[in-house]
mmCIF file of C-alpha atoms and ligand atoms in Angstrom:
data_model
loop_
_atom_site.group_PDB
_atom_site.id
_atom_site.type_symbol
_atom_site.label_atom_id
_atom_site.label_comp_id
_atom_site.label_asym_id
_atom_site.label_seq_id
_atom_site.Cartn_x
_atom_site.Cartn_y
_atom_site.Cartn_z
ATOM 1 C CA UNK A 85 15.692 53.657 -2.102
ATOM 2 C CA UNK A 86 12.879 53.798 -4.665
ATOM 3 C CA UNK A 87 12.818 57.323 -4.472
ATOM 4 C CA UNK A 88 15.947 57.911 -6.738
ATOM 5 C CA UNK A 89 14.041 55.953 -9.755
ATOM 6 C CA UNK A 90 11.030 57.492 -11.366
ATOM 7 C CA UNK A 91 10.749 53.656 -12.102
ATOM 8 C CA UNK A 92 11.211 50.560 -10.163
ATOM 9 C CA UNK A 93 10.133 47.195 -11.183
ATOM 10 C CA UNK A 94 11.139 44.489 -9.760
ATOM 11 C CA UNK A 95 10.559 40.827 -10.209
ATOM 12 C CA UNK A 96 7.246 40.904 -11.962
ATOM 13 C CA UNK A 97 5.239 38.606 -13.400
ATOM 14 C CA UNK A 98 2.496 38.170 -15.663
ATOM 15 C CA UNK A 99 0.268 35.894 -17.310
ATOM 16 C CA UNK A 100 -2.644 36.200 -19.457
ATOM 17 C CA UNK A 101 -3.925 32.217 -19.355
ATOM 18 C CA UNK A 102 -1.838 30.132 -20.743
ATOM 19 C CA UNK A 103 0.598 32.696 -21.840
ATOM 20 C CA UNK A 104 3.341 34.295 -19.628
ATOM 21 C CA UNK A 105 3.596 37.755 -20.851
ATOM 22 C CA UNK A 106 6.090 39.119 -18.288
ATOM 23 C CA UNK A 107 8.453 36.257 -16.916
ATOM 24 C CA UNK A 108 10.791 38.559 -13.832
ATOM 25 C CA UNK A 109 11.387 41.473 -14.918
ATOM 26 C CA UNK A 110 14.062 44.006 -12.862
ATOM 27 C CA UNK A 111 14.569 47.111 -14.201
ATOM 28 C CA UNK A 112 15.075 50.622 -12.490
ATOM 29 C CA UNK A 113 14.659 53.807 -14.927
ATOM 30 C CA UNK A 114 16.608 56.621 -13.231
ATOM 31 C CA UNK A 115 14.556 60.176 -12.778
ATOM 32 C CA UNK A 116 15.243 62.303 -16.175
ATOM 33 C CA UNK A 117 16.019 59.322 -18.308
ATOM 34 C CA UNK A 118 15.092 58.183 -21.538
ATOM 35 C CA UNK A 119 14.662 54.654 -21.509
ATOM 36 C CA UNK A 120 13.897 52.687 -24.442
ATOM 37 C CA UNK A 121 11.863 49.182 -25.138
ATOM 38 C CA UNK A 122 13.339 47.077 -27.108
ATOM 39 C CA UNK A 123 11.833 43.174 -28.038
ATOM 40 C CA UNK A 124 10.158 41.177 -30.906
ATOM 41 C CA UNK A 125 6.153 41.720 -30.979
ATOM 42 C CA UNK A 126 4.729 39.535 -28.410
ATOM 43 C CA UNK A 127 7.990 40.047 -26.205
ATOM 44 C CA UNK A 128 5.415 41.940 -24.088
ATOM 45 C CA UNK A 129 6.903 45.504 -23.557
ATOM 46 C CA UNK A 130 3.202 47.322 -23.692
ATOM 47 C CA UNK A 131 2.103 44.658 -20.877
ATOM 48 C CA UNK A 132 5.607 46.260 -19.257
ATOM 49 C CA UNK A 133 4.283 49.701 -19.853
ATOM 50 C CA UNK A 134 0.936 48.885 -18.412
ATOM 51 C CA UNK A 135 1.927 47.354 -15.403
ATOM 52 C CA UNK A 136 4.474 50.241 -14.752
ATOM 53 C CA UNK A 137 1.074 53.004 -14.963
ATOM 54 C CA UNK A 138 -0.972 50.529 -13.101
ATOM 55 C CA UNK A 139 -3.464 48.897 -15.420
ATOM 56 C CA UNK A 140 -2.326 45.730 -15.443
ATOM 57 C CA UNK A 141 -2.075 44.188 -11.734
ATOM 58 C CA UNK A 142 1.184 41.468 -11.708
ATOM 59 C CA UNK A 143 0.517 38.386 -10.331
ATOM 60 C CA UNK A 144 3.637 38.269 -8.230
ATOM 61 C CA UNK A 145 6.510 41.457 -8.206
ATOM 62 C CA UNK A 146 6.430 45.036 -7.252
ATOM 63 C CA UNK A 147 5.933 48.377 -9.218
ATOM 64 C CA UNK A 148 7.255 51.448 -7.765
ATOM 65 C CA UNK A 149 6.184 54.903 -9.608
ATOM 66 C CA UNK A 150 7.724 58.125 -8.561
ATOM 67 C CA UNK A 151 8.775 56.846 -4.929
ATOM 68 C CA UNK A 152 5.023 55.374 -4.434
ATOM 69 C CA UNK A 153 4.173 51.634 -5.066
ATOM 70 C CA UNK A 154 1.521 51.218 -7.954
ATOM 71 C CA UNK A 155 -1.474 51.135 -8.444
ATOM 72 C CA UNK A 156 -1.683 54.448 -6.872
ATOM 73 C CA UNK A 157 -4.778 56.626 -8.008
ATOM 74 C CA UNK A 158 -3.217 60.218 -7.114
ATOM 75 C CA UNK A 159 0.379 58.818 -8.781
ATOM 76 C CA UNK A 160 -1.057 58.968 -12.726
ATOM 77 C CA UNK A 161 -1.435 62.928 -12.295
ATOM 78 C CA UNK A 162 1.964 62.749 -12.500
ATOM 79 C CA UNK A 163 2.551 60.353 -15.273
ATOM 80 C CA UNK A 164 1.575 60.420 -18.851
ATOM 81 C CA UNK A 165 0.510 57.254 -20.691
ATOM 82 C CA UNK A 166 0.599 57.319 -24.885
ATOM 83 C CA UNK A 167 -0.645 54.435 -25.751
ATOM 84 C CA UNK A 168 -0.216 51.711 -28.529
ATOM 85 C CA UNK A 169 -4.066 52.935 -30.690
ATOM 86 C CA UNK A 170 -5.067 56.529 -30.225
ATOM 87 C CA UNK A 171 -7.138 56.760 -27.366
ATOM 88 C CA UNK A 172 -8.704 59.908 -28.894
ATOM 89 C CA UNK A 173 -12.422 61.229 -29.137
ATOM 90 C CA UNK A 174 -12.928 60.866 -32.824
ATOM 91 C CA UNK A 175 -15.725 63.333 -32.973
ATOM 92 C CA UNK A 176 -14.160 66.073 -31.061
ATOM 93 C CA UNK A 177 -11.416 68.937 -32.601
ATOM 94 C CA UNK A 178 -7.803 68.654 -31.336
ATOM 95 C CA UNK A 179 -8.515 71.034 -28.879
ATOM 96 C CA UNK A 180 -11.452 68.908 -27.437
ATOM 97 C CA UNK A 181 -9.407 66.233 -27.010
ATOM 98 C CA UNK A 182 -5.943 68.007 -25.495
ATOM 99 C CA UNK A 183 -8.345 70.046 -23.176
ATOM 100 C CA UNK A 184 -9.997 67.065 -21.928
ATOM 101 C CA UNK A 185 -7.287 64.669 -21.250
ATOM 102 C CA UNK A 186 -5.969 68.504 -19.766
ATOM 103 C CA UNK A 187 -9.157 68.840 -17.787
ATOM 104 C CA UNK A 188 -9.216 64.831 -15.887
ATOM 105 C CA UNK A 189 -5.540 65.997 -14.953
ATOM 106 C CA UNK A 190 -6.743 68.649 -12.982
ATOM 107 C CA UNK A 191 -5.197 71.082 -15.104
ATOM 108 C CA UNK A 192 -7.178 73.931 -15.927
ATOM 109 C CA UNK A 193 -6.383 77.509 -19.044
ATOM 110 C CA UNK A 194 -5.367 77.609 -22.586
ATOM 111 C CA UNK A 195 -1.563 77.809 -22.152
ATOM 112 C CA UNK A 196 -0.497 74.357 -21.554
ATOM 113 C CA UNK A 197 -3.163 73.169 -24.009
ATOM 114 C CA UNK A 198 -1.163 75.669 -26.721
ATOM 115 C CA UNK A 199 2.101 74.597 -25.336
ATOM 116 C CA UNK A 200 0.917 70.883 -25.833
ATOM 117 C CA UNK A 201 -0.421 71.119 -29.661
ATOM 118 C CA UNK A 202 2.821 73.726 -30.404
ATOM 119 C CA UNK A 203 4.921 71.286 -28.803
ATOM 120 C CA UNK A 204 3.112 68.535 -31.627
ATOM 121 C CA UNK A 205 3.057 71.072 -34.093
ATOM 122 C CA UNK A 206 -0.864 70.531 -34.029
ATOM 123 C CA UNK A 207 -1.441 74.598 -33.170
ATOM 124 C CA UNK A 208 -2.658 75.299 -36.833
ATOM 125 C CA UNK A 209 -5.173 71.773 -37.297
ATOM 126 C CA UNK A 210 -6.704 72.772 -33.353
ATOM 127 C CA UNK A 211 -9.876 72.964 -34.560
ATOM 128 C CA UNK A 212 -9.843 69.977 -37.121
ATOM 129 C CA UNK A 213 -11.977 67.054 -35.823
ATOM 130 C CA UNK A 214 -9.940 63.925 -35.365
ATOM 131 C CA UNK A 215 -10.970 62.269 -37.188
ATOM 132 C CA UNK A 216 -10.743 63.935 -40.435
ATOM 133 C CA UNK A 217 -6.321 63.502 -39.521
ATOM 134 C CA UNK A 218 -4.062 61.304 -41.217
ATOM 135 C CA UNK A 219 -2.927 58.522 -38.904
ATOM 136 C CA UNK A 220 0.472 60.477 -37.961
ATOM 137 C CA UNK A 221 -1.344 63.379 -37.458
ATOM 138 C CA UNK A 222 -3.254 61.217 -34.911
ATOM 139 C CA UNK A 223 -0.742 60.162 -33.489
ATOM 140 C CA UNK A 224 0.854 63.553 -32.314
ATOM 141 C CA UNK A 225 -2.493 64.510 -30.707
ATOM 142 C CA UNK A 226 -2.397 61.708 -28.985
ATOM 143 C CA UNK A 227 1.490 62.775 -27.770
ATOM 144 C CA UNK A 228 -0.148 65.784 -26.890
ATOM 145 C CA UNK A 229 -2.781 64.799 -24.887
ATOM 146 C CA UNK A 230 -0.497 62.491 -22.972
ATOM 147 C CA UNK A 231 2.133 65.337 -22.325
ATOM 148 C CA UNK A 232 -0.397 68.022 -21.498
ATOM 149 C CA UNK A 233 -0.214 68.156 -17.841
ATOM 150 C CA UNK A 234 3.862 68.103 -17.782
ATOM 151 C CA UNK A 235 3.890 64.840 -16.020
ATOM 152 C CA UNK A 236 7.074 63.885 -14.625
ATOM 153 C CA UNK A 237 6.942 60.728 -16.310
ATOM 154 C CA UNK A 238 6.167 59.697 -20.116
ATOM 155 C CA UNK A 239 5.466 56.401 -21.465
ATOM 156 C CA UNK A 240 4.798 56.254 -24.886
ATOM 157 C CA UNK A 241 4.365 52.810 -26.247
ATOM 158 C CA UNK A 242 5.598 52.777 -30.184
ATOM 159 C CA UNK A 243 5.086 56.638 -29.966
ATOM 160 C CA UNK A 244 6.091 57.283 -33.445
ATOM 161 C CA UNK A 245 4.818 54.825 -35.588
ATOM 162 C CA UNK A 246 3.042 56.220 -38.463
ATOM 163 C CA UNK A 247 4.950 59.704 -37.949
ATOM 164 C CA UNK A 248 7.404 60.965 -40.733
ATOM 165 C CA UNK A 249 10.850 61.043 -40.344
ATOM 166 C CA UNK A 250 11.396 64.995 -40.547
ATOM 167 C CA UNK A 251 8.854 65.182 -37.770
ATOM 168 C CA UNK A 252 10.180 61.612 -36.262
ATOM 169 C CA UNK A 253 13.770 63.772 -35.525
ATOM 170 C CA UNK A 254 11.551 66.344 -34.461
ATOM 171 C CA UNK A 255 9.805 64.341 -31.911
ATOM 172 C CA UNK A 256 13.020 63.012 -30.343
ATOM 173 C CA UNK A 257 14.689 66.529 -30.131
ATOM 174 C CA UNK A 258 11.292 67.218 -27.876
ATOM 175 C CA UNK A 259 11.897 63.881 -25.529
ATOM 176 C CA UNK A 260 15.544 65.044 -25.472
ATOM 177 C CA UNK A 261 14.871 68.412 -24.081
ATOM 178 C CA UNK A 262 12.091 67.148 -21.527
ATOM 179 C CA UNK A 263 14.366 64.543 -20.720
ATOM 180 C CA UNK A 264 17.213 67.496 -19.718
ATOM 181 C CA UNK A 265 14.671 69.280 -17.918
ATOM 182 C CA UNK A 266 14.514 66.408 -15.637
ATOM 183 C CA UNK A 267 10.702 64.479 -17.216
ATOM 184 C CA UNK A 268 11.856 60.340 -17.260
ATOM 185 C CA UNK A 269 10.682 59.137 -20.649
ATOM 186 C CA UNK A 270 10.190 55.308 -21.096
ATOM 187 C CA UNK A 271 9.548 54.651 -24.829
ATOM 188 C CA UNK A 272 9.339 51.400 -26.515
ATOM 189 C CA UNK A 273 10.125 50.890 -30.356
ATOM 190 C CA UNK A 274 10.863 48.619 -32.709
ATOM 191 C CA UNK A 275 12.870 51.804 -34.877
ATOM 192 C CA UNK A 276 16.562 51.318 -34.568
ATOM 193 C CA UNK A 277 17.826 54.735 -34.677
ATOM 194 C CA UNK A 278 15.600 55.521 -32.001
ATOM 195 C CA UNK A 279 16.903 53.129 -29.948
ATOM 196 C CA UNK A 280 20.387 55.140 -30.193
ATOM 197 C CA UNK A 281 18.704 58.091 -29.003
ATOM 198 C CA UNK A 282 17.903 56.510 -25.906
ATOM 199 C CA UNK A 283 19.929 56.671 -22.941
ATOM 200 C CA UNK A 284 19.498 52.734 -21.630
ATOM 201 C CA UNK A 285 17.863 50.245 -23.430
ATOM 202 C CA UNK A 286 16.120 47.426 -21.935
ATOM 203 C CA UNK A 287 15.990 44.110 -24.374
ATOM 204 C CA UNK A 288 12.834 42.232 -23.641
ATOM 205 C CA UNK A 289 12.626 38.566 -25.058
ATOM 206 C CA UNK A 290 9.805 35.962 -23.962
ATOM 207 C CA UNK A 291 8.864 38.552 -21.196
ATOM 208 C CA UNK A 292 12.223 38.593 -19.884
ATOM 209 C CA UNK A 293 14.932 41.452 -19.607
ATOM 210 C CA UNK A 294 17.667 39.536 -22.101
ATOM 211 C CA UNK A 295 19.961 42.619 -22.169
ATOM 212 C CA UNK A 296 20.008 45.973 -20.651
ATOM 213 C CA UNK A 297 22.879 49.162 -20.826
ATOM 214 C CA UNK A 298 23.297 51.935 -23.099
ATOM 215 C CA UNK A 299 23.418 51.994 -26.734
ATOM 216 C CA UNK A 300 27.226 51.375 -26.866
ATOM 217 C CA UNK A 301 27.383 48.860 -23.737
ATOM 218 C CA UNK A 302 24.950 46.665 -26.675
ATOM 219 C CA UNK A 303 26.154 46.862 -29.218
ATOM 220 C CA UNK A 304 29.862 45.324 -27.528
ATOM 221 C CA UNK A 305 27.511 42.441 -25.759
ATOM 222 C CA UNK A 306 26.192 41.968 -29.255
ATOM 223 C CA UNK A 307 29.648 41.766 -30.720
ATOM 224 C CA UNK A 308 28.017 44.599 -33.915
ATOM 225 C CA UNK A 309 28.800 48.504 -34.589
ATOM 226 C CA UNK A 310 25.133 47.879 -35.773
ATOM 227 C CA UNK A 311 22.662 48.454 -33.300
ATOM 228 C CA UNK A 312 19.820 45.770 -34.815
ATOM 229 C CA UNK A 313 22.533 42.813 -35.524
ATOM 230 C CA UNK A 314 23.864 43.630 -32.342
ATOM 231 C CA UNK A 315 20.006 43.190 -30.821
ATOM 232 C CA UNK A 316 19.605 39.949 -33.174
ATOM 233 C CA UNK A 317 23.126 38.191 -32.086
ATOM 234 C CA UNK A 318 21.484 38.697 -28.350
ATOM 235 C CA UNK A 319 18.667 37.225 -28.664
ATOM 236 C CA UNK A 320 20.158 34.284 -30.013
ATOM 237 C CA UNK A 321 18.521 34.636 -33.949
ATOM 238 C CA UNK A 322 20.484 34.706 -37.254
ATOM 239 C CA UNK A 323 22.108 37.807 -37.911
HETATM 240 P P1 LIG B 32 4.170 44.584 -29.577
HETATM 241 O O1 LIG B 32 5.716 44.925 -30.327
HETATM 242 O O2 LIG B 32 3.513 43.422 -30.699
HETATM 243 O O3 LIG B 32 3.277 45.215 -29.621
HETATM 244 P P2 LIG B 32 4.487 44.144 -27.252
HETATM 245 O O4 LIG B 32 6.530 43.196 -26.895
HETATM 246 O O5 LIG B 32 3.932 45.204 -26.569
HETATM 247 O O6 LIG B 32 4.266 43.603 -28.965
HETATM 248 P P3 LIG B 32 2.519 42.842 -25.148
HETATM 249 O O7 LIG B 32 1.263 43.530 -26.081
HETATM 250 O O8 LIG B 32 2.876 42.862 -23.890
HETATM 251 O O9 LIG B 32 4.059 42.500 -25.746
HETATM 252 O O10 LIG B 32 2.214 40.966 -25.519
HETATM 253 C C1 LIG B 32 2.890 39.611 -24.829
HETATM 254 C C2 LIG B 32 1.966 38.561 -25.077
HETATM 255 O O11 LIG B 32 0.630 39.149 -23.827
HETATM 256 C C3 LIG B 32 1.753 38.421 -26.260
HETATM 257 O O12 LIG B 32 1.234 37.171 -26.491
HETATM 258 C C4 LIG B 32 -0.187 38.703 -25.958
HETATM 259 O O13 LIG B 32 -0.785 38.521 -27.187
HETATM 260 C C5 LIG B 32 -0.174 38.264 -24.631
HETATM 261 N N1 LIG B 32 -1.585 39.398 -24.368
HETATM 262 C C6 LIG B 32 -0.958 40.954 -23.435
HETATM 263 N N2 LIG B 32 -2.239 41.242 -23.265
HETATM 264 C C7 LIG B 32 -2.878 40.464 -22.736
HETATM 265 C C8 LIG B 32 -4.384 40.347 -22.677
HETATM 266 N N3 LIG B 32 -4.814 41.205 -22.051
HETATM 267 N N4 LIG B 32 -4.932 39.073 -22.515
HETATM 268 C C9 LIG B 32 -4.107 37.879 -23.291
HETATM 269 N N5 LIG B 32 -2.924 38.309 -23.781
HETATM 270 C C10 LIG B 32 -2.871 38.937 -24.039
#
């Protein structure tokens, strides 16, 4: 059954000492879908993404990615993960960072590196040392590292923080193209106009999936044409 889903999370619980980060999350993401995770600070989005990639082991419940029960190191070749804090080598150039991520994913050759750098519009800055880049450029470099091996599943934890509005729109256009070509994308965000661009949304609060559906369904359920207001209504906060 999991084969038709790129991600299949079943009743996952995870505590960190006294904190319940995930409290029985069940969700499935279809292949080629753009699925958005929305929720307030500390809701459990990052923990859920880390559980999907196998970096955090659930206390109970199961995670299946690309048809394989996680954790599974072989599956990771098909997964790209962009973390919230850029996981780059500051002393290396943009190109060297992307080459490194290509190499650890078994990708050889310049074409893939060039494609990734062109996609994030950093090809002309490929020789720059990462520590000299602006914050938004570092985000773009992280994205290039996450997708250089052309993963089947791309996990993006707030990928557009610090990215200028124009490039944000371009990123989303690229995400849409990747999804149309079959890449599954799970993306966390606080930005409502990004949420509108997802095919389905999962609203997470207190480690639980509060509501799930298309942006139109969430608006309808939350009783507002405005997604942010609908989200606040569903989250039980004053709007
Ligand atoms: P944000 O939008 O602020 O990034 P989030 O929805 O991604 O938040 P998480 O980072 O998943 O939230 O955190 C969920 C809860 O679990 C928080 O209370 C956080 O402090 C806690 N938590 C996450 N990782 C750890 C850890 N390694 N050790 C202890 N507590 C943790």
